[in-house]
């Protein structure tokens, strides 16, 4: 359960922060597609802003009929603003708002830690070069890459207490209590037709936090590897409207949390998700939705990790973005 | 980038009939498909337009002015040859595009002066701009160019780079030129290449609203 909050926030920050929407918006009805979860290799146009909204609604499997505090659902909202500082460098700030509900009607909600991200865009065209300002459609067929780095600051509340004054589970808090860091890279190949391949990988790590009750906790490191194929399935060039369908494989490795320097039980493991999705792009507006399903899981203590990643019935994901 | 889409419709309209210079040096007009070198054909247009023709050989440029039309020879033993045709003034009406002089002023949706330039590189190493009107060139020597290669195309007006020109390859718009007048275009096949660009120049105190330049660059790739 502890991994749910931390893992999901970083997924938002890294994978959702800038996945491909700019490239679609800029390219209109032609050019590379962008999947839902996998980060595509796009940077924002110089001097342009991107407004971004995301909802990740997760519904969890429960194993008892009693109202005994099993995780029921989570709603992760993400509000973001991006800016293209140069053709090859974009900066983003994200503000997450989380709601977590247990089956006994316990609910926690609030803004989580603010997240900052910088993205460096590269292209391979007779060697690696920084992303260009004015790309033709033929340029867009080149391999594109990004290197990105994220950092969170502990602006959320990591010391929430229940009615009895006891610290609630760190996984239910709306803050890490300490900064966290993530680095990653993505690659995108548009084949000059309806199809685009996108892949990314990322690694993030957390600092140990000491809670008010003296407990020391360090969330386990996380590794993500995503791959996606996107196909343009419908387009109206005159209206600058296009629809893309994507199929993704999303691998997530969760390291074991450490409590007071000791590996915590019921944390960590590996999950492979499958994510089909649709994206509609109209001029400089883009909306996407899809369902993320845990396809294969290998959790450390499978039976004890209700409410963790890998134990969802499904995750419904919706994104909206606009370039201005 | 938005400009690309605003101009796309116009570029498509202009692409309805294309001009090119064939291997014998004759100006042709018609429909030039993706498999240009195999399926080109001529239409029946035989009209004379005011023109300037240029032939560059061994570094020197010859210029000829006068009426010129389709199926006439632009040049012969030129390293680079180019013709600029002044096609006249046109107006768009609800009933189609007509000569501006024939349009009812109350029905005019848009109007423009059309200037078409067609250039052919017979010797690829002679790739620099002629410096005459709106034209397309390369920013580096295209000798040895093969299908699949990407080349940087340069749009200029009287030799000066022009930004914002919409560029198409084989009828497919690939983007707009940057501040240095450049855009990258990938050569898709061997044989005759057809690279086109459109540039619009708003006019004030003129019979028409804008001047519309179309430039074509032809070359053979082995």
Coordinates of C-alpha atoms in Angstrom, one line a residue:
Chain A
X1 CA 0.0 0.0 0.0
X2 CA 2.8 2.3 0.7
X3 CA 4.0 2.3 -2.8
X4 CA 0.8 3.4 -4.3
X5 CA 1.2 7.1 -3.6
X6 CA 4.8 7.4 -4.3
X7 CA 4.9 5.3 -7.4
X8 CA 2.0 7.0 -8.9
X9 CA 3.2 10.5 -8.4
X10 CA 6.5 9.8 -10.1
X11 CA 4.7 8.2 -12.9
X12 CA 2.7 11.3 -13.3
X13 CA 5.7 13.5 -13.2
X14 CA 7.9 11.6 -15.6
X15 CA 5.7 9.8 -17.9
X16 CA 2.8 12.0 -18.1
X17 CA 4.5 15.3 -17.9
X18 CA 5.1 15.8 -21.6
X19 CA 4.2 12.7 -23.4
X20 CA 4.1 13.7 -27.0
X21 CA 1.2 16.1 -27.1
X22 CA 3.4 18.9 -28.4
X23 CA 4.5 17.0 -31.4
X24 CA 0.9 16.1 -32.4
X25 CA -0.3 19.6 -31.8
X26 CA 2.5 21.1 -33.9
X27 CA 2.3 18.6 -36.6
X28 CA -1.4 18.7 -37.0
X29 CA -2.8 15.9 -39.1
X30 CA 0.6 14.6 -40.2
X31 CA 3.7 13.7 -38.2
X32 CA 4.3 11.3 -35.4
X33 CA 1.7 10.1 -33.0
X34 CA 1.8 10.1 -29.3
X35 CA 0.7 7.3 -26.9
X36 CA -0.9 7.8 -23.5
X37 CA 1.7 6.7 -21.0
X38 CA 4.9 6.3 -22.9
X39 CA 6.9 9.5 -23.1
X40 CA 7.4 10.6 -26.7
X41 CA 10.4 12.6 -27.8
X42 CA 9.0 16.0 -28.2
X43 CA 9.9 19.4 -27.0
X44 CA 7.7 22.5 -26.9
X45 CA 8.1 25.2 -29.6
X46 CA 10.3 28.0 -28.5
X47 CA 8.2 30.6 -26.7
X48 CA 5.1 28.4 -26.5
X49 CA 3.2 27.3 -23.4
X50 CA 1.5 24.0 -22.8
X51 CA -1.4 23.6 -20.5
X52 CA -1.9 20.1 -19.2
X53 CA -4.5 18.1 -17.2
X54 CA -4.5 14.4 -16.4
X55 CA -6.8 12.1 -14.4
X56 CA -5.6 8.7 -13.4
X57 CA -8.5 6.8 -11.8
X58 CA -7.5 3.4 -10.3
X59 CA -9.9 0.8 -9.0
X60 CA -8.4 -1.9 -6.8
X61 CA -9.2 -5.5 -6.2
X62 CA -10.5 -6.2 -2.7
X63 CA -10.2 -9.5 -1.1
X64 CA -12.7 -9.4 1.8
X65 CA -16.3 -8.4 1.9
X66 CA -15.8 -6.6 5.2
X67 CA -15.1 -2.9 5.3
X68 CA -11.7 -3.5 6.7
X69 CA -9.6 -0.7 5.3
X70 CA -8.7 -2.2 1.9
X71 CA -7.7 0.3 -0.7
X72 CA -10.8 0.9 -2.9
X73 CA -9.9 3.6 -5.4
X74 CA -7.5 6.5 -6.1
X75 CA -8.0 9.6 -8.2
X76 CA -4.8 11.3 -9.2
X77 CA -5.2 14.7 -10.9
X78 CA -2.3 16.4 -12.4
X79 CA -2.2 20.0 -13.5
X80 CA 0.8 21.1 -15.5
X81 CA 2.2 24.1 -17.3
X82 CA 5.1 23.8 -19.8
X83 CA 7.3 26.4 -21.6
X84 CA 9.6 26.0 -24.6
X85 CA 12.7 27.9 -23.5
X86 CA 14.5 26.9 -26.7
X87 CA 13.6 24.5 -29.5
X88 CA 15.6 21.8 -27.7
X89 CA 14.9 22.7 -24.0
X90 CA 11.5 22.7 -22.3
X91 CA 10.6 23.2 -18.7
X92 CA 7.5 22.1 -16.9
X93 CA 5.9 22.5 -13.5
X94 CA 3.3 20.0 -12.3
X95 CA 0.9 20.2 -9.3
X96 CA -0.7 16.9 -8.4
X97 CA -3.9 16.6 -6.4
X98 CA -4.7 13.1 -5.0
X99 CA -7.7 11.4 -3.5
X100 CA -7.3 8.0 -1.9
X101 CA -10.3 6.1 -0.6
X102 CA -10.4 2.9 1.5
X103 CA -13.4 0.6 1.6
X104 CA -14.2 1.7 5.1
X105 CA -15.0 5.3 3.9
X106 CA -11.7 6.6 5.0
X107 CA -10.6 9.2 2.4
X108 CA -7.5 11.4 2.1
X109 CA -7.2 14.1 -0.5
X110 CA -5.0 17.1 -1.1
X111 CA -2.2 18.6 -3.2
X112 CA 0.9 16.5 -3.4
X113 CA 4.5 17.6 -3.8
X114 CA 5.1 20.1 -6.6
X115 CA 7.2 18.6 -9.5
X116 CA 9.6 20.3 -11.8
X117 CA 10.9 18.9 -15.0
X118 CA 13.4 19.8 -17.7
X119 CA 13.5 18.1 -21.1
X120 CA 16.4 18.1 -23.6
X121 CA 15.5 17.2 -27.1
X122 CA 17.9 15.5 -29.5
X123 CA 17.6 14.2 -33.1
X124 CA 19.8 11.8 -35.0
X125 CA 20.5 13.2 -38.4
X126 CA 24.0 12.2 -39.6
X127 CA 24.9 12.3 -35.9
X128 CA 23.2 13.4 -32.7
X129 CA 22.1 17.1 -32.8
X130 CA 19.9 19.2 -30.6
X131 CA 16.3 19.4 -31.6
X132 CA 15.7 21.9 -34.4
X133 CA 13.4 24.9 -34.5
X134 CA 11.9 24.3 -37.9
X135 CA 11.4 20.7 -38.8
X136 CA 10.0 19.5 -42.0
X137 CA 7.9 16.3 -42.1
X138 CA 10.9 14.6 -43.6
X139 CA 12.9 15.7 -40.6
X140 CA 10.3 14.2 -38.3
X141 CA 11.1 10.8 -39.7
X142 CA 14.5 10.9 -38.1
X143 CA 15.0 9.2 -34.8
X144 CA 14.2 11.7 -32.0
X145 CA 15.3 11.5 -28.4
X146 CA 14.8 13.3 -25.2
X147 CA 16.7 13.2 -21.9
X148 CA 14.6 14.4 -19.0
X149 CA 15.1 15.1 -15.3
X150 CA 12.5 15.6 -12.6
X151 CA 12.6 16.8 -9.1
X152 CA 9.9 17.1 -6.4
X153 CA 9.9 19.4 -3.5
X154 CA 8.1 18.5 -0.3
X155 CA 5.2 20.9 -0.5
X156 CA 2.6 18.3 0.3
X157 CA 1.5 17.1 3.7
X158 CA 3.5 14.1 4.8
X159 CA 2.3 14.2 8.5
X160 CA -1.4 13.6 8.3
X161 CA -2.9 12.0 11.4
X162 CA -6.1 10.2 12.0
X163 CA -8.9 11.2 14.4
X164 CA -7.0 9.5 17.2
X165 CA -3.8 11.6 16.5
X166 CA -1.8 8.7 15.1
X167 CA 0.2 9.2 11.9
X168 CA -1.6 7.6 9.0
X169 CA 0.2 5.2 6.7
X170 CA 3.0 7.0 4.7
X171 CA 1.4 5.5 1.6
X172 CA -1.8 7.5 2.3
X173 CA 0.1 10.8 2.9
X174 CA -0.1 13.5 0.2
X175 CA 3.6 14.3 0.4
X176 CA 6.9 12.5 0.5
X177 CA 8.4 14.7 3.2
X178 CA 11.6 14.9 1.2
X179 CA 12.7 15.8 -2.3
X180 CA 12.8 13.0 -4.9
X181 CA 14.7 12.8 -8.2
X182 CA 14.1 11.1 -11.5
X183 CA 16.1 10.8 -14.7
X184 CA 15.0 9.2 -18.0
X185 CA 15.2 9.1 -21.7
X186 CA 12.8 8.5 -24.6
X187 CA 13.1 7.7 -28.3
X188 CA 10.6 8.1 -31.1
X189 CA 10.5 6.9 -34.6
X190 CA 7.8 8.0 -37.0
X191 CA 7.8 5.8 -40.1
X192 CA 6.5 8.5 -42.4
X193 CA 3.1 6.9 -42.6
X194 CA 0.4 6.2 -40.0
X195 CA 2.7 4.4 -37.6
X196 CA 5.0 5.6 -34.8
X197 CA 7.1 3.7 -32.3
X198 CA 7.8 5.3 -29.0
X199 CA 9.9 4.0 -26.1
X200 CA 11.2 5.4 -22.8
X201 CA 12.9 4.4 -19.6
X202 CA 13.4 6.2 -16.3
X203 CA 14.8 5.7 -12.9
X204 CA 13.8 7.6 -9.8
X205 CA 15.0 7.6 -6.2
X206 CA 13.7 9.0 -2.9
X207 CA 15.4 10.4 0.1
X208 CA 14.8 9.0 3.6
X209 CA 12.2 10.9 5.6
X210 CA 11.8 10.9 9.4
X211 CA 8.1 11.2 10.4
X212 CA 6.8 13.0 13.5
X213 CA 6.6 9.7 15.3
X214 CA 10.2 9.0 14.7
X215 CA 9.7 6.4 11.9
X216 CA 12.3 6.6 9.2
X217 CA 11.1 5.6 5.7
X218 CA 12.8 5.6 2.4
X219 CA 10.6 4.6 -0.6
X220 CA 12.2 2.0 -2.8
X221 CA 13.8 3.1 -6.1
X222 CA 11.7 2.7 -9.2
X223 CA 12.5 1.8 -12.8
X224 CA 10.1 2.2 -15.7
X225 CA 10.5 0.9 -19.3
X226 CA 7.7 1.6 -21.7
X227 CA 7.1 0.8 -25.4
X228 CA 4.3 1.8 -27.6
X229 CA 3.0 1.6 -31.2
X230 CA 0.7 4.3 -32.3
X231 CA -1.4 4.3 -35.5
X232 CA -3.2 7.2 -37.1
X233 CA -6.7 5.7 -37.7
X234 CA -8.7 8.7 -38.8
X235 CA -7.9 12.2 -40.1
X236 CA -9.6 15.2 -41.6
X237 CA -6.8 17.3 -43.0
X238 CA -8.9 20.3 -43.8
X239 CA -10.2 20.5 -40.2
X240 CA -6.8 19.5 -38.7
X241 CA -8.4 16.7 -36.9
X242 CA -6.8 13.3 -36.3
X243 CA -7.4 10.3 -34.2
X244 CA -4.7 7.9 -33.1
X245 CA -5.0 4.5 -31.5
X246 CA -2.1 3.2 -29.3
X247 CA -1.1 0.0 -27.7
X248 CA 1.5 0.1 -25.0
X249 CA 3.5 -2.2 -22.7
X250 CA 4.4 -0.5 -19.5
X251 CA 6.9 -2.2 -17.2
X252 CA 7.4 -1.0 -13.7
X253 CA 9.9 -2.2 -11.1
X254 CA 9.4 -1.1 -7.5
X255 CA 12.2 -1.5 -5.1
X256 CA 11.5 -2.5 -1.6
X257 CA 10.8 0.3 0.9
X258 CA 13.1 0.7 3.9
X259 CA 11.7 1.4 7.4
X260 CA 14.4 2.4 9.9
X261 CA 17.0 0.9 7.5
X262 CA 15.3 -2.5 7.2
X263 CA 13.4 -3.7 4.1
X264 CA 9.7 -3.3 4.6
X265 CA 7.4 -6.2 4.1
X266 CA 4.6 -6.0 1.5
X267 CA 6.4 -3.6 -0.7
X268 CA 8.1 -3.8 -4.1
X269 CA 7.9 -6.0 -7.1
X270 CA 7.5 -5.9 -10.8
X271 CA 4.4 -5.2 -12.9
X272 CA 3.8 -5.3 -16.6
X273 CA 0.8 -3.3 -17.8
X274 CA -1.0 -3.3 -21.2
X275 CA -2.5 0.0 -22.2
X276 CA -4.8 0.5 -25.2
X277 CA -5.8 4.1 -25.8
X278 CA -7.3 6.6 -28.2
X279 CA -6.1 10.2 -28.8
X280 CA -8.1 12.9 -30.6
X281 CA -6.2 16.0 -31.8
X282 CA -7.9 19.1 -33.1
X283 CA -5.6 21.9 -34.1
X284 CA -3.6 22.6 -31.0
X285 CA -5.8 20.7 -28.6
X286 CA -5.4 17.1 -27.7
X287 CA -7.3 14.7 -25.5
X288 CA -6.6 11.0 -24.9
X289 CA -8.1 8.3 -22.9
X290 CA -7.2 4.7 -22.2
X291 CA -7.3 1.8 -19.8
X292 CA -4.2 0.5 -18.1
X293 CA -4.4 -3.1 -17.1
X294 CA -2.0 -5.1 -15.0
X295 CA -1.1 -8.0 -17.3
X296 CA 1.7 -9.7 -15.4
X297 CA 2.8 -9.1 -11.8
X298 CA 5.6 -10.4 -9.6
X299 CA 5.2 -8.6 -6.3
X300 CA 7.5 -9.4 -3.3
X301 CA 4.6 -10.4 -1.0
X302 CA 1.8 -10.8 -3.4
X303 CA -0.8 -11.7 -0.9
X304 CA -0.1 -8.7 1.4
X305 CA 0.1 -6.0 -1.2
X306 CA -3.6 -5.1 -1.7
X307 CA -3.8 -1.5 -2.9
X308 CA -0.3 -1.6 -4.5
X309 CA 0.5 -1.2 -8.2
X310 CA -0.2 -4.4 -9.8
X311 CA -3.3 -5.0 -7.7
X312 CA -5.6 -2.7 -9.7
X313 CA -8.7 -3.9 -11.5
X314 CA -7.9 -1.2 -14.0
X315 CA -6.7 2.3 -14.3
X316 CA -8.7 4.7 -16.4
X317 CA -6.5 7.5 -17.7
X318 CA -7.6 10.7 -19.4
X319 CA -5.4 13.6 -20.5
X320 CA -6.1 17.0 -22.0
X321 CA -3.6 19.5 -23.3
X322 CA -3.5 22.7 -25.3
X323 CA -0.6 24.6 -26.8
X324 CA -0.7 28.4 -26.7
Chain B
X1 CA 4.1 26.1 -38.0
X2 CA 0.5 27.2 -38.2
X3 CA 1.3 28.9 -41.5
X4 CA 2.0 25.5 -43.0
X5 CA -1.7 24.6 -42.6
X6 CA -3.0 28.0 -43.7
X7 CA -1.1 27.7 -46.9
X8 CA -1.6 24.0 -47.5
X9 CA -4.9 24.5 -49.2
X10 CA -3.4 27.0 -51.6
X11 CA -0.4 24.9 -52.2
X12 CA -2.7 22.0 -53.1
X13 CA -4.7 24.2 -55.5
X14 CA -1.6 25.3 -57.2
X15 CA -0.4 21.8 -57.5
X16 CA -3.4 20.9 -59.7
X17 CA -1.2 21.7 -62.7
X18 CA 2.5 21.6 -62.4
X19 CA 5.3 22.9 -64.5
X20 CA 8.6 21.2 -65.0
X21 CA 11.5 21.2 -67.4
X22 CA 12.2 17.8 -69.0
X23 CA 15.6 16.3 -70.0
X24 CA 15.5 18.0 -73.4
X25 CA 15.1 21.4 -71.8
X26 CA 11.4 21.9 -72.7
X27 CA 9.0 23.4 -70.4
X28 CA 6.1 21.1 -69.6
X29 CA 2.8 21.6 -67.8
X30 CA 0.4 18.9 -66.6
X31 CA 0.1 16.4 -63.8
X32 CA 3.3 15.0 -62.4
X33 CA 2.6 12.1 -60.1
X34 CA 4.8 10.5 -57.5
X35 CA 6.4 8.3 -60.1
X36 CA 7.3 11.4 -62.0
X37 CA 10.0 10.0 -64.3
X38 CA 7.7 7.3 -65.6
X39 CA 4.3 8.8 -65.8
X40 CA 4.7 12.4 -66.8
X41 CA 2.4 13.7 -69.5
X42 CA 1.6 17.0 -71.2
X43 CA -1.6 18.8 -71.3
X44 CA -2.9 20.9 -74.1
X45 CA -2.1 24.3 -72.7
X46 CA -0.4 26.4 -75.3
X47 CA -0.4 30.0 -74.2
X48 CA 2.4 32.5 -74.3
X49 CA 3.3 34.5 -71.2
X50 CA 5.8 37.3 -70.6
X51 CA 8.9 35.6 -69.3
X52 CA 12.5 35.8 -68.4
X53 CA 14.7 32.8 -69.2
X54 CA 18.2 32.2 -67.8
X55 CA 20.9 29.8 -68.8
X56 CA 24.0 29.4 -66.6
X57 CA 27.0 27.7 -68.1
X58 CA 30.6 27.8 -66.9
X59 CA 29.6 30.5 -64.4
X60 CA 28.1 32.9 -66.8
X61 CA 24.4 33.7 -67.0
X62 CA 22.6 34.5 -70.2
X63 CA 19.2 36.2 -70.0
X64 CA 16.4 36.2 -72.6
X65 CA 13.2 38.1 -72.2
X66 CA 10.0 37.6 -74.2
X67 CA 6.8 35.6 -74.7
X68 CA 7.2 32.0 -73.8
X69 CA 4.9 29.0 -73.4
X70 CA 4.6 25.3 -72.7
X71 CA 6.6 22.8 -74.9
X72 CA 9.1 25.5 -75.8
X73 CA 12.7 25.0 -75.0
X74 CA 14.1 26.9 -72.0
X75 CA 17.6 26.1 -72.8
X76 CA 19.9 23.4 -74.2
X77 CA 23.4 23.0 -73.0
X78 CA 22.9 24.8 -69.7
X79 CA 24.3 23.7 -66.4
X80 CA 21.3 25.4 -64.9
X81 CA 18.3 26.7 -66.7
X82 CA 15.3 28.7 -65.4
X83 CA 12.2 30.3 -66.7
X84 CA 10.0 32.9 -64.9
X85 CA 6.5 33.1 -66.3
X86 CA 4.2 36.0 -65.5
X87 CA 0.9 34.2 -65.6
X88 CA -1.2 37.2 -64.9
X89 CA -3.8 38.3 -62.4
X90 CA -6.5 36.0 -61.1
X91 CA -9.5 36.1 -58.9
X92 CA -11.3 33.5 -56.9
X93 CA -15.1 33.7 -57.1
X94 CA -17.9 31.4 -55.9
X95 CA -17.8 29.9 -59.4
X96 CA -14.1 29.2 -59.7
X97 CA -10.9 30.9 -60.5
X98 CA -11.0 33.4 -63.4
X99 CA -8.8 36.0 -64.9
X100 CA -9.1 39.1 -62.6
X101 CA -10.2 41.2 -65.5
X102 CA -13.2 38.9 -66.1
X103 CA -14.3 38.8 -62.5
X104 CA -17.3 40.7 -61.1
X105 CA -15.8 42.8 -58.4
X106 CA -18.8 42.1 -56.1
X107 CA -18.1 38.3 -56.3
X108 CA -14.4 38.3 -55.7
X109 CA -13.3 36.2 -52.7
X110 CA -9.6 36.7 -53.3
X111 CA -7.2 37.9 -56.0
X112 CA -3.6 37.6 -56.8
X113 CA -0.9 38.0 -59.3
X114 CA 0.7 34.7 -60.3
X115 CA 4.4 34.3 -61.0
X116 CA 5.8 30.9 -61.8
X117 CA 9.5 30.0 -61.9
X118 CA 10.8 26.6 -63.0
X119 CA 14.5 25.7 -62.7
X120 CA 16.4 22.6 -63.8
X121 CA 19.8 21.5 -62.7
X122 CA 21.5 19.7 -65.5
X123 CA 24.9 19.7 -63.7
X124 CA 24.2 19.1 -60.0
X125 CA 27.3 20.7 -58.8
X126 CA 25.9 24.0 -60.2
X127 CA 23.5 24.2 -57.3
X128 CA 23.9 27.9 -56.2
X129 CA 21.0 30.3 -56.7
X130 CA 20.8 32.2 -59.9
X131 CA 19.7 35.2 -57.9
X132 CA 16.7 35.8 -60.1
X133 CA 13.2 36.1 -58.6
X134 CA 11.8 33.4 -56.3
X135 CA 13.7 30.2 -56.8
X136 CA 14.7 27.0 -55.1
X137 CA 18.3 25.8 -54.8
X138 CA 20.4 23.5 -52.5
X139 CA 22.6 24.8 -49.7
X140 CA 25.2 22.2 -50.5
X141 CA 26.3 20.2 -53.5
X142 CA 23.7 17.5 -54.3
X143 CA 26.1 15.5 -56.6
X144 CA 25.9 11.9 -55.5
X145 CA 22.4 12.3 -54.1
X146 CA 20.5 9.0 -53.9
X147 CA 17.0 8.0 -53.1
X148 CA 16.5 8.0 -49.4
X149 CA 19.0 10.9 -48.8
X150 CA 17.9 14.1 -47.2
X151 CA 18.9 17.4 -48.7
X152 CA 18.7 21.0 -47.5
X153 CA 16.6 23.1 -49.9
X154 CA 17.1 26.8 -50.0
X155 CA 14.4 29.3 -51.0
X156 CA 15.5 32.7 -52.1
X157 CA 14.2 35.9 -53.8
X158 CA 16.8 37.6 -55.9
X159 CA 19.4 35.6 -54.0
X160 CA 18.1 36.6 -50.4
X161 CA 16.8 33.8 -48.2
X162 CA 13.0 33.8 -47.8
X163 CA 11.4 32.4 -44.7
X164 CA 7.9 31.0 -44.6
X165 CA 7.7 29.5 -48.0
X166 CA 5.6 26.4 -48.1
X167 CA 7.6 23.5 -49.7
X168 CA 6.3 20.4 -51.3
X169 CA 8.0 17.3 -52.6
X170 CA 6.1 15.4 -55.3
X171 CA 2.9 17.2 -54.3
X172 CA 3.2 16.5 -50.6
X173 CA 3.8 19.5 -48.4
X174 CA 6.7 18.9 -46.1
X175 CA 6.9 22.2 -44.2
X176 CA 7.9 25.8 -44.3
X177 CA 11.3 27.4 -44.7
X178 CA 13.1 28.8 -41.6
X179 CA 14.6 32.3 -41.2
X180 CA 17.5 31.3 -43.3
X181 CA 15.2 30.1 -46.1
X182 CA 16.1 26.5 -45.5
X183 CA 14.1 23.2 -45.2
X184 CA 15.1 19.6 -45.3
X185 CA 13.6 17.4 -48.0
X186 CA 14.1 13.7 -48.4
X187 CA 14.5 12.3 -51.9
X188 CA 12.1 9.4 -52.2
X189 CA 13.0 7.9 -55.6
X190 CA 15.4 8.0 -58.5
X191 CA 14.6 9.9 -61.7
X192 CA 13.1 13.3 -62.1
X193 CA 12.6 15.2 -58.9
X194 CA 9.9 17.8 -58.5
X195 CA 10.3 20.2 -55.5
X196 CA 8.0 23.1 -55.3
X197 CA 7.5 26.1 -53.1
X198 CA 4.9 28.8 -52.7
X199 CA 5.5 32.3 -51.3
X200 CA 2.8 34.9 -50.8
X201 CA 3.5 38.6 -50.8
X202 CA 0.6 40.9 -49.7
X203 CA 0.1 44.0 -51.9
X204 CA -1.3 47.4 -51.1
X205 CA -2.6 49.9 -53.6
X206 CA -2.6 47.2 -56.3
X207 CA -5.4 45.7 -58.5
X208 CA -4.9 42.4 -56.7
X209 CA -4.6 41.5 -53.0
X210 CA -1.3 39.7 -53.2
X211 CA 1.5 38.4 -55.3
X212 CA 1.8 34.6 -55.4
X213 CA 5.1 33.1 -56.3
X214 CA 5.5 29.4 -57.2
X215 CA 9.0 28.0 -57.7
X216 CA 9.9 24.5 -59.0
X217 CA 13.2 22.8 -58.8
X218 CA 13.9 19.9 -61.1
X219 CA 16.9 17.5 -61.2
X220 CA 17.6 13.9 -62.1
X221 CA 18.7 11.5 -59.4
X222 CA 20.3 8.2 -60.4

